[in-house]
Amino acid sequence: MSDLLAQRKDFKKRVATQPVLAQRRAITPSTAMSSRAPPRQSASAPHIERAQEEASILTRVHQIITFLKQSQRPCTADEIRLHISEFRDDGPEFQHLTNNAKVIYTAKTNTFAYRPEYDIRTAEELVEYLRKLPDRGGLEVKKLADSYLDTSSVIADLHKKQRILVMSDKTKRPRYIFYNDMPLETAIDEDMKTSWMQLQVPDEPELSREMEKAGLKRMQAEAREEKDKQDVKKTKKSSRITKITNTHLVGIDLTKDYVPESK
C-alpha cells in the first residue's frame, strides 16, 4: 500500500513540472471570411450576364411570335405589350421582330403579323395554289402546319368532293396532296371494263411467241439485257493471261554474249 502512495506522489510531481501550453481556439467560418480580402469578380461574369440577358430577350421574342400566330391578324405594339410588358418600340425585342423572317412588319401602321410558310386561309385558296403548281406537282401536307387553315378537315372535304388527290402514309394520314384535273377523267364503258378484266397475260415463253406472230418486238431493256449477257460471256472467254517477252532479246544470253567495253 505504501508503494502505491509513493508512485502517486511521484506522478503528481512529474505532471506539475511539465510546461504549460497555450490553448488553440477554432476559427469559425464567419470569422475567417471577415479577415480575408473581398473576392475578385470573375472575368467571365459579364459574358455570362450578357448571355443570360440575350436568352431572356429571345424567349420574349418567341412568346410574341407565338401570340401573333394565334391571333392570325396584324397586331399593334400596344396589343403586344398587354401580353409582354417588356416590349418597347426602342427595345431589342422590337429590332428582333422587324428582322425576323416569320414576322411581317408594317411601318406605316406599326403592326406585326405572323408570316406562315404558305399564306393559305381557305379551301378555295388551297385548290387554286395546287392548280398553279408547275407540272401539277404535289404539296407536302406538313408544310401547311403553320398556315391559317384547318388542314385535316379541309383536305378531307376536298378529297371527298374529288377536287384534290391525296397520297397517304402507312397510318393513312395525308402526306401529299395534288390538284385533281377533272377534265382528264374520262368515263369508261362498263363492257370495256369487263373485257379488260377478263384478259389474261400468258406465260413468258408463250408471250414471246405471240408477240413474234403479231409482229411486235420486245422492249429495248430486255434486248439490252440479253446483249449484256452475251458480252459478258465473250469477255470471260478472252480473259487469258499472255506472257509478254522482249522479242529483240530472244536467243541472247546476257551472261555470255555481253562483253563490257574496255576503257
Tab-separated table of C-alpha atoms in Angstrom:
chain	number	residue	atom	x	y	z
A	1	MET	CA	0.000	0.000	0.000
A	2	SER	CA	2.873	2.315	0.822
A	3	ASP	CA	4.364	1.633	-2.654
A	4	LEU	CA	1.162	2.778	-4.346
A	5	LEU	CA	1.144	6.060	-2.364
A	6	ALA	CA	4.750	6.682	-3.278
A	7	GLN	CA	4.067	6.149	-7.007
A	8	ARG	CA	1.092	8.516	-6.840
A	9	LYS	CA	3.163	11.340	-5.306
A	10	ASP	CA	5.881	10.807	-7.883
A	11	PHE	CA	3.356	11.053	-10.764
A	12	LYS	CA	1.927	14.337	-9.399
A	13	LYS	CA	5.399	15.843	-9.229
A	14	ARG	CA	6.141	14.962	-12.858
A	15	VAL	CA	2.838	16.485	-14.004
A	16	ALA	CA	3.500	19.682	-12.068
A	17	THR	CA	6.913	20.113	-13.683
A	18	GLN	CA	5.534	19.898	-17.321
A	19	PRO	CA	5.474	23.250	-19.279
A	20	VAL	CA	2.081	24.950	-19.775
A	21	LEU	CA	0.925	25.199	-23.472
A	22	ALA	CA	-1.428	27.899	-24.772
A	23	GLN	CA	-4.873	26.625	-25.775
A	24	ARG	CA	-5.617	26.882	-29.519
A	25	ARG	CA	-9.072	28.249	-30.484
A	26	ALA	CA	-11.047	27.078	-33.512
A	27	ILE	CA	-11.814	29.813	-36.073
A	28	THR	CA	-15.436	29.897	-37.220
A	29	PRO	CA	-16.228	30.375	-40.965
A	30	SER	CA	-17.685	33.828	-40.340
A	31	THR	CA	-14.500	34.961	-38.567
A	32	ALA	CA	-12.283	33.573	-41.320
A	33	MET	CA	-14.296	35.252	-44.102
A	34	SER	CA	-14.271	38.606	-42.331
A	35	SER	CA	-10.490	38.541	-42.037
A	36	ARG	CA	-9.958	37.862	-45.728
A	37	ALA	CA	-9.967	40.335	-48.582
A	38	PRO	CA	-13.219	40.588	-50.638
A	39	PRO	CA	-13.276	38.038	-53.535
A	40	ARG	CA	-12.442	39.289	-57.004
A	41	GLN	CA	-15.158	39.294	-59.640
A	42	SER	CA	-14.580	36.625	-62.297
A	43	ALA	CA	-13.586	37.905	-65.738
A	44	SER	CA	-16.286	35.734	-67.337
A	45	ALA	CA	-19.102	37.150	-65.180
A	46	PRO	CA	-20.022	39.975	-67.633
A	47	HIS	CA	-20.175	37.479	-70.508
A	48	ILE	CA	-22.477	35.209	-68.513
A	49	GLU	CA	-24.752	38.141	-67.669
A	50	ARG	CA	-24.930	39.217	-71.323
A	51	ALA	CA	-25.695	35.644	-72.409
A	52	GLN	CA	-28.489	35.380	-69.838
A	53	GLU	CA	-29.918	38.730	-70.927
A	54	GLU	CA	-29.837	37.697	-74.616
A	55	ALA	CA	-31.554	34.397	-73.744
A	56	SER	CA	-34.325	36.324	-71.960
A	57	ILE	CA	-34.777	38.597	-74.997
A	58	LEU	CA	-35.042	35.651	-77.381
A	59	THR	CA	-37.543	33.970	-75.062
A	60	ARG	CA	-39.766	37.049	-75.179
A	61	VAL	CA	-39.423	37.237	-78.981
A	62	HIS	CA	-40.579	33.621	-79.232
A	63	GLN	CA	-43.560	34.378	-76.988
A	64	ILE	CA	-44.517	37.349	-79.159
A	65	ILE	CA	-44.303	35.303	-82.396
A	66	THR	CA	-46.490	32.622	-80.794
A	67	PHE	CA	-49.007	35.309	-79.833
A	68	LEU	CA	-49.024	36.678	-83.411
A	69	LYS	CA	-49.545	33.189	-84.840
A	70	GLN	CA	-52.512	32.581	-82.556
A	71	SER	CA	-54.003	35.990	-83.349
A	72	GLN	CA	-53.993	35.301	-87.133
A	73	ARG	CA	-54.092	39.046	-87.831
A	74	PRO	CA	-51.818	42.111	-87.617
A	75	CYS	CA	-51.318	43.299	-84.029
A	76	THR	CA	-50.195	46.704	-82.766
A	77	ALA	CA	-47.357	47.300	-80.324
A	78	ASP	CA	-49.889	48.154	-77.596
A	79	GLU	CA	-51.631	44.799	-78.081
A	80	ILE	CA	-48.295	43.012	-77.802
A	81	ARG	CA	-47.466	44.934	-74.608
A	82	LEU	CA	-50.646	43.584	-72.992
A	83	HIS	CA	-49.035	40.123	-73.181
A	84	ILE	CA	-45.324	41.040	-72.952
A	85	SER	CA	-44.896	44.081	-70.700
A	86	GLU	CA	-41.155	44.406	-71.508
A	87	PHE	CA	-41.872	45.088	-75.202
A	88	ARG	CA	-40.842	48.640	-76.187
A	89	ASP	CA	-40.534	50.431	-79.514
A	90	ASP	CA	-36.870	51.160	-78.787
A	91	GLY	CA	-36.128	47.787	-77.178
A	92	PRO	CA	-34.155	44.820	-78.525
A	93	GLU	CA	-37.308	42.721	-78.971
A	94	PHE	CA	-38.598	45.289	-81.466
A	95	GLN	CA	-35.405	45.015	-83.545
A	96	HIS	CA	-35.553	41.217	-83.499
A	97	LEU	CA	-39.149	41.191	-84.728
A	98	THR	CA	-38.597	43.659	-87.575
A	99	ASN	CA	-35.742	41.479	-88.885
A	100	ASN	CA	-37.446	38.112	-88.326
A	101	ALA	CA	-38.381	36.089	-91.433
A	102	LYS	CA	-41.549	34.771	-89.719
A	103	VAL	CA	-42.903	38.267	-88.991
A	104	ILE	CA	-44.467	40.829	-91.346
A	105	TYR	CA	-43.804	44.338	-90.042
A	106	THR	CA	-45.748	47.265	-91.498
A	107	ALA	CA	-44.028	50.528	-90.579
A	108	LYS	CA	-46.940	52.706	-91.738
A	109	THR	CA	-49.322	51.207	-89.178
A	110	ASN	CA	-46.608	49.941	-86.784
A	111	THR	CA	-48.177	46.480	-86.755
A	112	PHE	CA	-46.786	42.967	-86.665
A	113	ALA	CA	-48.266	39.821	-88.223
A	114	TYR	CA	-47.175	36.203	-88.390
A	115	ARG	CA	-45.842	35.002	-91.765
A	116	PRO	CA	-46.644	31.311	-92.378
A	117	GLU	CA	-44.757	29.308	-94.988
A	118	TYR	CA	-47.954	29.185	-97.060
A	119	ASP	CA	-50.414	32.024	-96.507
A	120	ILE	CA	-53.480	29.911	-97.311
A	121	ARG	CA	-56.646	30.649	-95.372
A	122	THR	CA	-59.492	28.929	-97.249
A	123	ALA	CA	-60.160	25.718	-99.155
A	124	GLU	CA	-60.518	27.651	-102.426
A	125	GLU	CA	-57.090	29.231	-101.949
A	126	LEU	CA	-55.602	25.779	-101.396
A	127	VAL	CA	-57.188	24.374	-104.584
A	128	GLU	CA	-56.045	27.387	-106.592
A	129	TYR	CA	-52.494	27.051	-105.277
A	130	LEU	CA	-52.371	23.350	-106.223
A	131	ARG	CA	-53.785	24.136	-109.664
A	132	LYS	CA	-50.998	26.646	-110.360
A	133	LEU	CA	-48.167	24.335	-109.326
A	134	PRO	CA	-45.833	23.604	-112.276
A	135	ASP	CA	-46.370	20.195	-113.895
A	136	ARG	CA	-49.268	19.648	-111.493
A	137	GLY	CA	-46.805	18.828	-108.720
A	138	GLY	CA	-47.972	17.993	-105.216
A	139	LEU	CA	-47.679	19.763	-101.879
A	140	GLU	CA	-46.391	18.156	-98.678
A	141	VAL	CA	-49.128	18.383	-96.063
A	142	LYS	CA	-46.796	19.052	-93.108
A	143	LYS	CA	-45.748	22.337	-94.748
A	144	LEU	CA	-49.289	23.605	-94.099
A	145	ALA	CA	-48.945	23.078	-90.357
A	146	ASP	CA	-48.387	26.775	-89.566
A	147	SER	CA	-50.892	28.126	-92.095
A	148	TYR	CA	-54.232	29.715	-91.175
A	149	LEU	CA	-56.084	26.600	-92.270
A	150	ASP	CA	-57.785	23.685	-90.542
A	151	THR	CA	-55.704	21.282	-92.593
A	152	SER	CA	-57.235	17.912	-91.681
A	153	SER	CA	-60.896	18.863	-92.170
A	154	VAL	CA	-60.276	20.920	-95.350
A	155	ILE	CA	-58.259	18.150	-97.019
A	156	ALA	CA	-60.865	15.529	-96.081
A	157	ASP	CA	-63.685	17.659	-97.522
A	158	LEU	CA	-61.852	18.457	-100.776
A	159	HIS	CA	-60.898	14.813	-101.228
A	160	LYS	CA	-64.484	13.734	-100.700
A	161	LYS	CA	-65.585	16.207	-103.374
A	162	GLN	CA	-62.825	14.812	-105.664
A	163	ARG	CA	-61.263	18.241	-106.055
A	164	ILE	CA	-57.854	17.034	-104.887
A	165	LEU	CA	-55.932	13.763	-104.906
A	166	VAL	CA	-54.392	12.534	-101.668
A	167	MET	CA	-51.349	10.320	-101.123
A	168	SER	CA	-51.368	8.870	-97.608
A	169	ASP	CA	-48.672	7.281	-95.448
A	170	LYS	CA	-48.736	3.894	-93.725
A	171	THR	CA	-51.019	5.238	-90.995
A	172	LYS	CA	-53.463	6.501	-93.666
A	173	ARG	CA	-52.760	10.130	-92.839
A	174	PRO	CA	-52.477	12.554	-95.786
A	175	ARG	CA	-48.854	13.092	-96.760
A	176	TYR	CA	-49.051	14.755	-100.204
A	177	ILE	CA	-51.966	16.421	-101.982
A	178	PHE	CA	-52.407	17.119	-105.711
A	179	TYR	CA	-54.808	19.070	-107.822
A	180	ASN	CA	-57.400	16.784	-109.418
A	181	ASP	CA	-57.784	17.848	-113.021
A	182	MET	CA	-61.361	16.689	-113.561
A	183	PRO	CA	-61.394	17.088	-117.413
A	184	LEU	CA	-58.737	14.361	-117.614
A	185	GLU	CA	-61.105	11.852	-116.060
A	186	THR	CA	-62.779	10.076	-118.980
A	187	ALA	CA	-65.773	7.847	-118.390
A	188	ILE	CA	-65.151	4.214	-119.411
A	189	ASP	CA	-67.898	1.943	-120.657
A	190	GLU	CA	-68.744	-0.934	-118.328
A	191	ASP	CA	-68.389	-3.509	-121.157
A	192	MET	CA	-64.870	-2.217	-121.756
A	193	LYS	CA	-64.014	-2.639	-118.097
A	194	THR	CA	-65.371	-6.195	-118.104
A	195	SER	CA	-63.421	-7.162	-121.223
A	196	TRP	CA	-60.246	-5.677	-119.786
A	197	MET	CA	-60.578	-7.584	-116.539
A	198	GLN	CA	-61.090	-10.878	-118.440
A	199	LEU	CA	-57.792	-10.557	-120.289
A	200	GLN	CA	-55.089	-12.936	-119.101
A	201	VAL	CA	-51.381	-12.441	-119.577
A	202	PRO	CA	-49.719	-15.637	-120.928
A	203	ASP	CA	-46.510	-17.112	-119.587
A	204	GLU	CA	-43.225	-15.577	-120.730
A	205	PRO	CA	-42.276	-18.204	-123.395
A	206	GLU	CA	-45.759	-18.111	-124.875
A	207	LEU	CA	-45.820	-14.333	-124.666
A	208	SER	CA	-42.664	-14.092	-126.775
A	209	ARG	CA	-44.137	-16.336	-129.464
A	210	GLU	CA	-47.421	-14.440	-129.511
A	211	MET	CA	-45.548	-11.150	-129.870
A	212	GLU	CA	-43.499	-12.506	-132.792
A	213	LYS	CA	-46.675	-13.687	-134.518
A	214	ALA	CA	-48.181	-10.247	-134.087
A	215	GLY	CA	-45.008	-8.611	-135.416
A	216	LEU	CA	-44.196	-6.982	-132.064
A	217	LYS	CA	-40.717	-6.566	-130.654
A	218	ARG	CA	-39.624	-6.994	-127.107
A	219	MET	CA	-38.795	-3.958	-125.027
A	220	GLN	CA	-35.376	-2.463	-125.585
A	221	ALA	CA	-34.441	-3.031	-121.956
A	222	GLU	CA	-34.907	-6.796	-122.352
A	223	ALA	CA	-32.918	-6.854	-125.598
A	224	ARG	CA	-30.142	-4.803	-123.995
A	225	GLU	CA	-30.029	-7.159	-121.006
A	226	GLU	CA	-29.618	-10.172	-123.292
A	227	LYS	CA	-26.852	-8.369	-125.238
A	228	ASP	CA	-25.046	-7.560	-121.983
A	229	LYS	CA	-25.105	-11.242	-121.049
A	230	GLN	CA	-23.541	-12.173	-124.405
A	231	ASP	CA	-20.820	-9.541	-123.943
A	232	VAL	CA	-20.010	-10.954	-120.514
A	233	LYS	CA	-19.592	-14.450	-121.973
A	234	LYS	CA	-17.238	-13.137	-124.674
A	235	THR	CA	-15.194	-11.283	-122.068
A	236	LYS	CA	-14.796	-14.423	-119.965
A	237	LYS	CA	-13.551	-16.429	-122.969
A	238	SER	CA	-10.923	-13.846	-123.906
A	239	SER	CA	-9.644	-13.243	-120.359
A	240	ARG	CA	-6.486	-15.361	-120.868
A	241	ILE	CA	-3.169	-14.295	-119.390
A	242	THR	CA	-0.468	-13.886	-122.074
A	243	LYS	CA	3.177	-13.677	-121.298
A	244	ILE	CA	4.898	-10.669	-122.814
A	245	THR	CA	8.628	-11.005	-123.647
A	246	ASN	CA	11.246	-8.781	-125.155
A	247	THR	CA	11.366	-10.271	-128.646
A	248	HIS	CA	14.561	-8.425	-129.581
A	249	LEU	CA	16.399	-10.310	-126.801
A	250	VAL	CA	15.227	-13.780	-127.783
A	251	GLY	CA	18.240	-16.149	-128.172
A	252	ILE	CA	20.691	-13.844	-126.393
A	253	ASP	CA	22.338	-14.900	-123.140
A	254	LEU	CA	23.396	-11.691	-121.452
A	255	THR	CA	25.816	-13.551	-119.141
A	256	LYS	CA	27.800	-14.850	-122.096
A	257	ASP	CA	27.157	-12.716	-125.182
A	258	TYR	CA	27.520	-9.353	-123.488
A	259	VAL	CA	31.099	-8.153	-123.028
A	260	PRO	CA	31.638	-4.750	-121.442
A	261	GLU	CA	33.722	-2.315	-123.432
A	262	SER	CA	37.264	-1.862	-122.248
A	263	LYS	CA	38.287	1.578	-121.197
